[in-house]
Short mmCIF file of C-alpha atoms and ligand atoms in Angstrom, two decimals:
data_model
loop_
_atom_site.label_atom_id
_atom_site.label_comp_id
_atom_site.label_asym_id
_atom_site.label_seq_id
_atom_site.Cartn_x
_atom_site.Cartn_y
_atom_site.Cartn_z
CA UNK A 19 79.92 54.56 120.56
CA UNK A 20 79.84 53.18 116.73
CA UNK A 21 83.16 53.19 114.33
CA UNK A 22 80.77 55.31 111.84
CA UNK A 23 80.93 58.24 114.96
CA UNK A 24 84.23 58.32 115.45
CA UNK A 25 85.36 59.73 112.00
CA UNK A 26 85.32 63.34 111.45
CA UNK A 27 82.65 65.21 109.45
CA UNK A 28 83.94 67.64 106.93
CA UNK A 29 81.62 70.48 105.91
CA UNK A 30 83.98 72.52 104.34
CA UNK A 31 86.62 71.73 102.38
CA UNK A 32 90.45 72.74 103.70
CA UNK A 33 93.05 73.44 101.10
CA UNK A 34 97.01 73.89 101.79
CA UNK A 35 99.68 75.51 99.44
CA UNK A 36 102.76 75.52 100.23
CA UNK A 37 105.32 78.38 99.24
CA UNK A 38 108.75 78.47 99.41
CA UNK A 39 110.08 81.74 98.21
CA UNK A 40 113.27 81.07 95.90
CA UNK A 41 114.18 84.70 95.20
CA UNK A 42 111.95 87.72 94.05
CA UNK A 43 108.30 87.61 94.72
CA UNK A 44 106.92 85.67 92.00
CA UNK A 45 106.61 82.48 94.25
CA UNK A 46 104.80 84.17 96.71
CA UNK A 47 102.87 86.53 94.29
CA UNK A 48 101.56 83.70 92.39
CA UNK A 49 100.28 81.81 95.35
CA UNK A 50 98.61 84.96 97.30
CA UNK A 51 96.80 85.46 94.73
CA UNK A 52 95.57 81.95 94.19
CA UNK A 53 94.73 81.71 97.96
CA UNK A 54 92.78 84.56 97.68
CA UNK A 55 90.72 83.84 94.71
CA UNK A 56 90.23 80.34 95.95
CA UNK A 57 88.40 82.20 99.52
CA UNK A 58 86.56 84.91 97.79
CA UNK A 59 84.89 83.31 94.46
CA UNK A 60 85.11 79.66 95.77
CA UNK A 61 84.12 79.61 99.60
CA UNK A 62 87.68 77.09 100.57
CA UNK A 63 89.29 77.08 103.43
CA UNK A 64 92.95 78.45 102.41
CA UNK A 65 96.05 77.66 104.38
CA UNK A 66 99.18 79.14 103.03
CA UNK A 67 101.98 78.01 104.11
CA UNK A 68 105.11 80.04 103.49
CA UNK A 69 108.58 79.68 104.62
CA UNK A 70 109.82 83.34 103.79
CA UNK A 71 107.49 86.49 105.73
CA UNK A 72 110.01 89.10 105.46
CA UNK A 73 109.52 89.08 101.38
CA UNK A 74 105.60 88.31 101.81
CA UNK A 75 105.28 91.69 103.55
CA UNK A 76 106.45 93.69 100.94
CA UNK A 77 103.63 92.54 98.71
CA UNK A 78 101.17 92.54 101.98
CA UNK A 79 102.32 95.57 103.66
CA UNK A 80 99.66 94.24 106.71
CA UNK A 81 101.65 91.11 107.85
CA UNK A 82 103.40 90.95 110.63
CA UNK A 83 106.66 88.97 109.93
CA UNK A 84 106.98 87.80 113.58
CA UNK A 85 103.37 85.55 113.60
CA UNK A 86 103.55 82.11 112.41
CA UNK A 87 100.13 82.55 111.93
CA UNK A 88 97.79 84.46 111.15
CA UNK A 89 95.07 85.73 108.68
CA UNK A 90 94.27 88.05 105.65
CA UNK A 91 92.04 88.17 102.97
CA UNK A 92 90.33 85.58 104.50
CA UNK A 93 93.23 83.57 104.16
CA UNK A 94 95.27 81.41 107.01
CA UNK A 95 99.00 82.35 106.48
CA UNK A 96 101.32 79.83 108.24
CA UNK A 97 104.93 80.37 108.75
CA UNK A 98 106.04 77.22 107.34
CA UNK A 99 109.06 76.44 109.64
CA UNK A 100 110.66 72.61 109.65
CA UNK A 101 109.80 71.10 112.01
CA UNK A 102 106.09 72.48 111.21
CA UNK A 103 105.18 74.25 114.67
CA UNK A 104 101.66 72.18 114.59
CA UNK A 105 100.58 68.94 114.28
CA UNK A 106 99.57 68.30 110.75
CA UNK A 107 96.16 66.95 109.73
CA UNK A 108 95.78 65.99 106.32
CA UNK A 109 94.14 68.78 104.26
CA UNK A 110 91.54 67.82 101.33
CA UNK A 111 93.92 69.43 98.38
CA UNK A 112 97.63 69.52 98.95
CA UNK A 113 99.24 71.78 96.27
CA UNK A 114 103.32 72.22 96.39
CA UNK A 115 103.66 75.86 94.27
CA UNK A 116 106.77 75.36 91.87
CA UNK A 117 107.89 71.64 93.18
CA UNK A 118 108.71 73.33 96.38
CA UNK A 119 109.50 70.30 98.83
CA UNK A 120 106.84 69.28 100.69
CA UNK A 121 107.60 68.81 104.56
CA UNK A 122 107.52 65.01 105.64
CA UNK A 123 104.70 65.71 108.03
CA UNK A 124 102.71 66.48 105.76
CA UNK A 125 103.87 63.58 103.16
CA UNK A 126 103.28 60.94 106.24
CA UNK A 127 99.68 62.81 107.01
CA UNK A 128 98.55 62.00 102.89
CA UNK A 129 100.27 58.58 103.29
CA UNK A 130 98.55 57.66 106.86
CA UNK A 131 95.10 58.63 104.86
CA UNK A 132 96.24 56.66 101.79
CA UNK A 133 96.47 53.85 104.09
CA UNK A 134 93.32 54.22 106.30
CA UNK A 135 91.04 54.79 103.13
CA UNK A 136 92.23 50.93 101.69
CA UNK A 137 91.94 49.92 105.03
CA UNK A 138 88.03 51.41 105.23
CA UNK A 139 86.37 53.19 101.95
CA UNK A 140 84.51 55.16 104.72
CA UNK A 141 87.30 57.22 105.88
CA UNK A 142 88.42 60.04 103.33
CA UNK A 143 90.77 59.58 100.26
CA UNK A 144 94.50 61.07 100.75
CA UNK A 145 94.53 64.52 99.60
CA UNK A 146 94.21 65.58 95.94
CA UNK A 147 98.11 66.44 95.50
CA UNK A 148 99.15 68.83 93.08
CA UNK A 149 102.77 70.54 92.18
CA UNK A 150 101.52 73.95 90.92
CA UNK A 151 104.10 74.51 87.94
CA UNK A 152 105.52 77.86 86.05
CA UNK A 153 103.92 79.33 83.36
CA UNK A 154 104.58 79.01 79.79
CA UNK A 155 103.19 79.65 76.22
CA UNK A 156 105.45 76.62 74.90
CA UNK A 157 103.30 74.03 73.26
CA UNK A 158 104.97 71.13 75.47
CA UNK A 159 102.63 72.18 78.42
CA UNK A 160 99.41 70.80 76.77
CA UNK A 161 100.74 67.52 76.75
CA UNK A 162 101.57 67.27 80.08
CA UNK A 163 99.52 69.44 81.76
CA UNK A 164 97.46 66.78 84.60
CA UNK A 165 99.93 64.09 84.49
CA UNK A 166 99.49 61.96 87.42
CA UNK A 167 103.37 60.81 88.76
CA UNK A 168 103.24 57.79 91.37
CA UNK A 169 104.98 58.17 94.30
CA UNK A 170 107.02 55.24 95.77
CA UNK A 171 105.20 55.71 98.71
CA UNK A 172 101.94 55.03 96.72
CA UNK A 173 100.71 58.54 96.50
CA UNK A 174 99.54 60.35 93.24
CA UNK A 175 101.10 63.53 92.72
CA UNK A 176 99.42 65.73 89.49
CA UNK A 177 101.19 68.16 87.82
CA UNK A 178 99.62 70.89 87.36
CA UNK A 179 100.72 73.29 84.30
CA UNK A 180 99.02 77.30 83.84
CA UNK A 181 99.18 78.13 80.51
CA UNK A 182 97.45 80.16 77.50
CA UNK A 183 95.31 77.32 75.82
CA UNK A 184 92.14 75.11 76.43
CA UNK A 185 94.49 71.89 77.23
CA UNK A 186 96.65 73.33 80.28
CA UNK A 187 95.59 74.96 83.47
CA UNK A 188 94.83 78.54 82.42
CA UNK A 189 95.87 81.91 83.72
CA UNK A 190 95.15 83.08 86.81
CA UNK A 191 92.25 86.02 86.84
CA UNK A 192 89.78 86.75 89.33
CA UNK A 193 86.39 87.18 87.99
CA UNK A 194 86.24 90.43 88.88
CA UNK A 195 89.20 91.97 87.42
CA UNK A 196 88.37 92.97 83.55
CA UNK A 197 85.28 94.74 84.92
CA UNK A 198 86.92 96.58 87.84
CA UNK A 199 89.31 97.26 85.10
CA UNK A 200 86.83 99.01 82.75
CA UNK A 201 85.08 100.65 85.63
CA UNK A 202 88.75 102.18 86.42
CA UNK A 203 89.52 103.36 83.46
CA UNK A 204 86.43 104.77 82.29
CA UNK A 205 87.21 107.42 85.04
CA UNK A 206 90.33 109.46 85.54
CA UNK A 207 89.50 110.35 88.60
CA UNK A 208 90.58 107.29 89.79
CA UNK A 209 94.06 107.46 88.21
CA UNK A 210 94.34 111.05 90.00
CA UNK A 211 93.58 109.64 93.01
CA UNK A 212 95.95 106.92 92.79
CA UNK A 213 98.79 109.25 91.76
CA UNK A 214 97.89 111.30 94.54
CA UNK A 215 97.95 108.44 97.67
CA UNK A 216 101.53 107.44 95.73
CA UNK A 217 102.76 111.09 95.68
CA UNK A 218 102.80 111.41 92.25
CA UNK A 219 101.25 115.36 92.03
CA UNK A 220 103.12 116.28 88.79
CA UNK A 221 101.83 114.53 86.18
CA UNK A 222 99.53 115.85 83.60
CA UNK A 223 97.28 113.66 82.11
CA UNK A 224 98.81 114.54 78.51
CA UNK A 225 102.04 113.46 79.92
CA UNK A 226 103.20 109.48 78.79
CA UNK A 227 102.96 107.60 82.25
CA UNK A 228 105.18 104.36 82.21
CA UNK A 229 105.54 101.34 85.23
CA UNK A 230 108.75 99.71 85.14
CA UNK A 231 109.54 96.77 87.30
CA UNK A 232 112.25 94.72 86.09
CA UNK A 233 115.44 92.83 86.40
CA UNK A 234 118.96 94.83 85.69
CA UNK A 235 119.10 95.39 81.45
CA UNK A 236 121.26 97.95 80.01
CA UNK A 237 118.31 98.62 77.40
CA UNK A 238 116.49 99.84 80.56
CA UNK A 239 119.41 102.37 80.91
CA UNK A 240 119.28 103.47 77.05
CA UNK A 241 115.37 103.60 76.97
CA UNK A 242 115.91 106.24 79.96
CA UNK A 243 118.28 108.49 77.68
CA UNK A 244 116.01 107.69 74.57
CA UNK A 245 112.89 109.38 77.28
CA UNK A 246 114.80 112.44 78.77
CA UNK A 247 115.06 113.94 74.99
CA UNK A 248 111.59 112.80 74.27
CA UNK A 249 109.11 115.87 73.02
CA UNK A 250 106.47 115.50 75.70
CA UNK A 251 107.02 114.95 79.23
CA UNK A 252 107.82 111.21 80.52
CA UNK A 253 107.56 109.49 84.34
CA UNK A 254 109.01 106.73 84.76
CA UNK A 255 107.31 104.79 87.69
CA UNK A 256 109.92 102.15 89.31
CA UNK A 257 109.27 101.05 92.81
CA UNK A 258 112.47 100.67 94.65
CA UNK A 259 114.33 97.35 93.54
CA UNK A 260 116.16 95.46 90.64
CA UNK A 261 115.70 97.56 88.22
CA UNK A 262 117.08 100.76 89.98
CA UNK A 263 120.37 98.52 89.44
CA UNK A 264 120.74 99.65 86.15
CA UNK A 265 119.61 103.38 86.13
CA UNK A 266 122.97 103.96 88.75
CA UNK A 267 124.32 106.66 86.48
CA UNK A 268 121.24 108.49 86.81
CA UNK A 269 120.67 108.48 90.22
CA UNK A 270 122.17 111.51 92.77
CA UNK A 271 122.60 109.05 95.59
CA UNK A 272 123.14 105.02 96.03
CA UNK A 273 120.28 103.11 95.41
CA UNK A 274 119.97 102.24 99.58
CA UNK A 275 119.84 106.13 99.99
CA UNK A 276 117.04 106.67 97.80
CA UNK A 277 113.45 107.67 99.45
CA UNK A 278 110.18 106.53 98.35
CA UNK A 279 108.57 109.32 96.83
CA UNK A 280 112.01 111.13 95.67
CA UNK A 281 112.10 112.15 92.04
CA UNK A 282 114.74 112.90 89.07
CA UNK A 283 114.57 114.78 86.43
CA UNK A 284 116.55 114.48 83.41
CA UNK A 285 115.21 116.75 80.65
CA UNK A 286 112.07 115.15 79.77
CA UNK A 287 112.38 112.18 82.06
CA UNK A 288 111.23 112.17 85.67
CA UNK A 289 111.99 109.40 87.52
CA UNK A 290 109.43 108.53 90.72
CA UNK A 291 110.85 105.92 93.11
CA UNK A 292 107.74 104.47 94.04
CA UNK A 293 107.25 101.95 97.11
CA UNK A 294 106.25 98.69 96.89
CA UNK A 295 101.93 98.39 97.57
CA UNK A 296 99.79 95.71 97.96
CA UNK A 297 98.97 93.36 94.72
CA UNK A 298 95.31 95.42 94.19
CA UNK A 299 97.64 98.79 94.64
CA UNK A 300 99.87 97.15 91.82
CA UNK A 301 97.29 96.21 89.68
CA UNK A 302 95.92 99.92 89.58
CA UNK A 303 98.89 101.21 88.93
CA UNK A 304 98.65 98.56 85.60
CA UNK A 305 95.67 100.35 84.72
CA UNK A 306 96.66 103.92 84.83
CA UNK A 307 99.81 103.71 83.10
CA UNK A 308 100.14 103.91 78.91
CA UNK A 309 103.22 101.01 78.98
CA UNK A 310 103.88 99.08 81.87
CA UNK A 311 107.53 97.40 81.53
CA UNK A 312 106.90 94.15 83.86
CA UNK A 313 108.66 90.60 84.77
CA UNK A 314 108.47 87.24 86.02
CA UNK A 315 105.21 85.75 85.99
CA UNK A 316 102.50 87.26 87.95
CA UNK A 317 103.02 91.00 86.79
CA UNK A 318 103.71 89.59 83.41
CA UNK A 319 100.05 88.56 83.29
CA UNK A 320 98.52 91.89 85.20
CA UNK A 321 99.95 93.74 82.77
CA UNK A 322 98.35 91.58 80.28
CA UNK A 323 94.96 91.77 82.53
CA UNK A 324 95.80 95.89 82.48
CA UNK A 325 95.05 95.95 78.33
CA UNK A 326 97.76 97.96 77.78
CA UNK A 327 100.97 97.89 75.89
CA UNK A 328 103.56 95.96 78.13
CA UNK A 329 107.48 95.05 78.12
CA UNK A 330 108.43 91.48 79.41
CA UNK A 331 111.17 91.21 80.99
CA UNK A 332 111.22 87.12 81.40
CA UNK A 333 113.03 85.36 84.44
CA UNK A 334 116.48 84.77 83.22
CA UNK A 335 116.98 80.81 83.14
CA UNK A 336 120.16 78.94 82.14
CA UNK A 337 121.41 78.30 78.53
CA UNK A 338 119.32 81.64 77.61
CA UNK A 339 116.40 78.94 77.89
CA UNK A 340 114.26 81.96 78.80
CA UNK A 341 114.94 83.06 75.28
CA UNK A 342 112.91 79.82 74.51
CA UNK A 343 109.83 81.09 76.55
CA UNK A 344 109.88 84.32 75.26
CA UNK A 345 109.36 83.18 71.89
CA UNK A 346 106.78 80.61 72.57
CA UNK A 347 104.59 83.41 74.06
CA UNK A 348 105.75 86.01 71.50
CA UNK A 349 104.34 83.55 68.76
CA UNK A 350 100.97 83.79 70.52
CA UNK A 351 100.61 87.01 71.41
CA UNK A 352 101.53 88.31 67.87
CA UNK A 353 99.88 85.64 66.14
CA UNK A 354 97.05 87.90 65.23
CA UNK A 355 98.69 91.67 64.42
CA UNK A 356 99.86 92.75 61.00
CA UNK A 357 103.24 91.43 60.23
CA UNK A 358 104.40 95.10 60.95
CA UNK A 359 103.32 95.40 64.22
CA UNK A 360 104.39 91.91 65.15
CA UNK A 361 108.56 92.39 64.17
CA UNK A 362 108.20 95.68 66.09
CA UNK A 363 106.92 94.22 69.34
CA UNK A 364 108.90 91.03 68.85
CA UNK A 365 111.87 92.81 68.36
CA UNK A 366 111.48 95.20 71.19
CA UNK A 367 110.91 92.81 73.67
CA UNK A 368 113.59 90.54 72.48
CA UNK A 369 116.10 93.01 72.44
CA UNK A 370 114.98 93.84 75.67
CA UNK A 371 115.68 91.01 77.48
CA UNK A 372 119.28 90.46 75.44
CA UNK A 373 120.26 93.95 76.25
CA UNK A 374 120.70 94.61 73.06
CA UNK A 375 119.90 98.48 73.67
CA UNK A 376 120.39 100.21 70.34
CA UNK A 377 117.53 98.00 69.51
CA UNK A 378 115.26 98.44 72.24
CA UNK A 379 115.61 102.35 72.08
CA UNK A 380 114.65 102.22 68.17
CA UNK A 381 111.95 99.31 68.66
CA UNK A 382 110.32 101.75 71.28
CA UNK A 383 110.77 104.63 68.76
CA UNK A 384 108.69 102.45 66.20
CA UNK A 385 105.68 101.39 68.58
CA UNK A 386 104.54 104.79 68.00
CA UNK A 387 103.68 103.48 64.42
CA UNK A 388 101.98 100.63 65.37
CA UNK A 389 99.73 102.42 68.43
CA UNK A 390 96.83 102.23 67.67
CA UNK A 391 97.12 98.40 66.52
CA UNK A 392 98.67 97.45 69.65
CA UNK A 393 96.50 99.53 71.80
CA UNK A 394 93.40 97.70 70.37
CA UNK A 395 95.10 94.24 70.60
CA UNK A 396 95.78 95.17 74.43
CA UNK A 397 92.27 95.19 75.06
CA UNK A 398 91.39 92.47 72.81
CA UNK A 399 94.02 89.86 74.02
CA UNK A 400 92.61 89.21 78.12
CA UNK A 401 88.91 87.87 76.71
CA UNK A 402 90.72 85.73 73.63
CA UNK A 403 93.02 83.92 75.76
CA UNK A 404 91.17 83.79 78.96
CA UNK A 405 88.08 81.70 77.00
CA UNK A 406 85.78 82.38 79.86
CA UNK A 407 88.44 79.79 81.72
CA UNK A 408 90.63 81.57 84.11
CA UNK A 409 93.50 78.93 86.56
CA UNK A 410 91.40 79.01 89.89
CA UNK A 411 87.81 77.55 87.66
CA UNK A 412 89.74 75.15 85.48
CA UNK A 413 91.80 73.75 89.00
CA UNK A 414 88.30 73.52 91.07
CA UNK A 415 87.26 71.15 88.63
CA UNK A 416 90.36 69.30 88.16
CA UNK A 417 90.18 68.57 91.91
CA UNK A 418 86.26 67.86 91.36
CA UNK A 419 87.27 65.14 88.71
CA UNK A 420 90.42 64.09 90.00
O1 TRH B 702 109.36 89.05 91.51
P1 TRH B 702 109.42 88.33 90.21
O2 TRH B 702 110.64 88.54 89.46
O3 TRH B 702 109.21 86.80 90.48
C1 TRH B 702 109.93 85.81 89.80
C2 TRH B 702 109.10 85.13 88.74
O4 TRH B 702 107.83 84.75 89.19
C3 TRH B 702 109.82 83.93 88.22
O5 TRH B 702 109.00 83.24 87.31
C4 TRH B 702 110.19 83.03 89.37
O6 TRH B 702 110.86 81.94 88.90
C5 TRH B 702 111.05 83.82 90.31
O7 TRH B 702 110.32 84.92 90.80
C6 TRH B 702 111.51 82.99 91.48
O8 TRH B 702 108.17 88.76 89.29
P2 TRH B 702 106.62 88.47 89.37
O9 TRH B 702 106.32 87.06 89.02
O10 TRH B 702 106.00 89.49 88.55
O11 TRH B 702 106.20 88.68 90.88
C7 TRH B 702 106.11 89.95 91.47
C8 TRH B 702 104.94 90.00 92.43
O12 TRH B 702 104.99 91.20 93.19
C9 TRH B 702 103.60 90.01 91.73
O13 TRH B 702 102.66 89.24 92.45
C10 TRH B 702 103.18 91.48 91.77
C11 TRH B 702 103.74 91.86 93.10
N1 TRH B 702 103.96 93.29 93.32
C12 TRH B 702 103.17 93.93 94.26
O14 TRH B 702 102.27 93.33 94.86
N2 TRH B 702 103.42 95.25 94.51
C13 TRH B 702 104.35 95.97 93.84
O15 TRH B 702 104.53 97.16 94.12
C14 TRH B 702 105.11 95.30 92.83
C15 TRH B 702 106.13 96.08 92.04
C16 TRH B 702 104.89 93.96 92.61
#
């Protein structure tokens, strides 16, 4: 037998991302979704590696916490357990979500390929290594969005920034998504039938619909009392979580106690406590709801993808440096609404996340006189910024030219 038919032939090419999940489901939320899109519109082999299932299944209601692996979606989900429970073979792209560390097998696998490759050009290159990093409108990404960093051990590691121009990595969108959007909303039935499979039979389609899912913020609490003496009727949608936290005073039972399902009324308010779907469940709800308050990352951009008017409630960082983000992505967002429509939002999203709740409550009072501008912008904003360009197509070629 030759050398030459010893090596392995490749006819598909294997991708790993590695998860761990810090808190909340941003972490995870970010990379299902990029596993996903990289199966579907792409044809790659996805592993997933993930050291948290418990919090996985609440955004995949199908996985079984007690596999280490298994597959959805068309994707491989690995419990990612140290030591890893296989024996690791280098993948073609390695990407580390959110400088998660990546376990030494796997480091050793990329370096034993480094080393064969100088040894003999014949034998594949180390993996394409990328550190998948958060999201942000601030202008600093551009410039080091795709920075190579060497590794001691010789290694290349690329860091890999999302972000709202034509210099970083882009947003993540499926291709699909603005059309199945359209196609959804062009049609109430669809909403109806949502609200229905959710238990939601009380709402009338005059009625102001409104998705919350956010951290703990007192202006959450005040925007409830501003709603219960509202003239028309107002549901509140808030799957059980965070921001429950805050809405204590108005709820008949502790928060643990609570069903999914169960409702409150408070004058004009209804509160649903919702449960917690699947990501394509989520992003209908996005779709069917007139203001969707959202957080984090990954439902900070479905509500963007929803084109409707949305609350961000940004990950709190230290030294208020969220503060920081907000404003970098207020800038852009606002950049092209009339100066009246842009304090309004900026104010009420600001005061939001400060809980500065006097504020909020007569911010939200005011959208009403920017509606229709906002509205409009809503639906306008996902084509602008997306620029044809969404995350997975822009990091499929990075790889490509990397
Ligand atoms: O859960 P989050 O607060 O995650 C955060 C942020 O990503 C933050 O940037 C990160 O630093 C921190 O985690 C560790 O918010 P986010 O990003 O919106 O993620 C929520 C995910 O949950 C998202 O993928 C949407 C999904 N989801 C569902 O699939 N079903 C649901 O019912 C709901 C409410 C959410």
């Amino acid at each position: 037998m030759t050398h030459c038919a010893l090596k392995p032939v490749k006819t598909t090419t294997q991708w790993d991302i590695f998860c761990c999940v810090v808190d909340n489901y941003g972490d995870i939320g970010v990379t299902w979704r990029l596993a996903k899109q990289l199966t579907k519109e792409y044809q790659i082999n996805i592993t997933l590696w993930v050291d948290d299932l418990n919090s996985f299944s609440h955004i995949l209601p199908p996985l079984d916490p007690s596999l280490n692996s298994q597959k959805h979606d068309g994707v491989r989900i690995n419990l990612w357990s140290e030591p890893l429970p296989v024996n690791y073979n280098a993948a073609d792209v390695v990407i580390e979500a959110f400088a998660c560390n990546l376990p030494n097998a796997v480091v050793q696998a990329m370096h034993a390929q480094h080393e064969a490759h100088k040894q003999d050009t014949s034998v594949p290159k180390a993996p394409v290594w990328l550190n998948l990093e958060y999201l942000s409108a601030e202008s600093w990404v551009e410039g080091c969005h795709g920075l190579p960093s060497m590794q001691n051990n010789g290694l290349k590691k690329y860091f890999y920034f999302p972000g709202f121009t034509g210099n970083t990595g882009g947003l993540i969108c499926e291709k699909d998504t603005l059309d199945q959007r359209n196609v959804w909303q062009s049609n109430l039935d669809f909403r109806h039938q949502l609200f229905n499979k959710l238990g939601l039979n009380n709402i009338d389609d005059n009625d102001t619909v409104i998705s919350v899912f956010s951290y703990e913020t007192s202006a959450l609490l005040r925007l409830c009392k501003l709603w219960m003496q509202s003239d028309n009727r107002i549901h509140a949608l808030i799957p059980k979580g965070r921001s429950l936290n805050s809405l204590q005073s108005l709820l008949p039972c502790a928060i643990n106690d609570l069903k999914v399902g169960q409702q409150v009324v408070h004058g004009n308010l209804t509160i649903h406590i919702l449960p917690m779907t699947d990501q394509q469940s989520y992003d209908q709800l996005l779709w069917s709801c007139d203001v969707n308050i959202v957080r984090g990352e990954d439902s900070f951009l479905r509500a963007q993808w929803a084109g409707k008017p949305f609350v961000w409630h940004i990950y709190p960082q230290e030294d208020d440096y969220h503060l920081v983000k907000l404003a970098a992505f207020m800038d852009s967002y606002c950049d092209n609404l009339s100066p009246q429509a842009s304090n309004i939002y900026r104010s009420l999203n600001i005061a939001f996340n400060k809980e500065q709740a006097d504020t909020a409550a007569q911010e939200w009072q005011n959208l009403d006189l920017i509606q229709p501008e906002m509205s409009l912008h809503a639906q306008q904003w996902p084509i602008y910024i997306l620029n044809d360009a969404d995350l997975a197509s822009r990091l499929v070629q990075f790889v490509k030219n990397s």
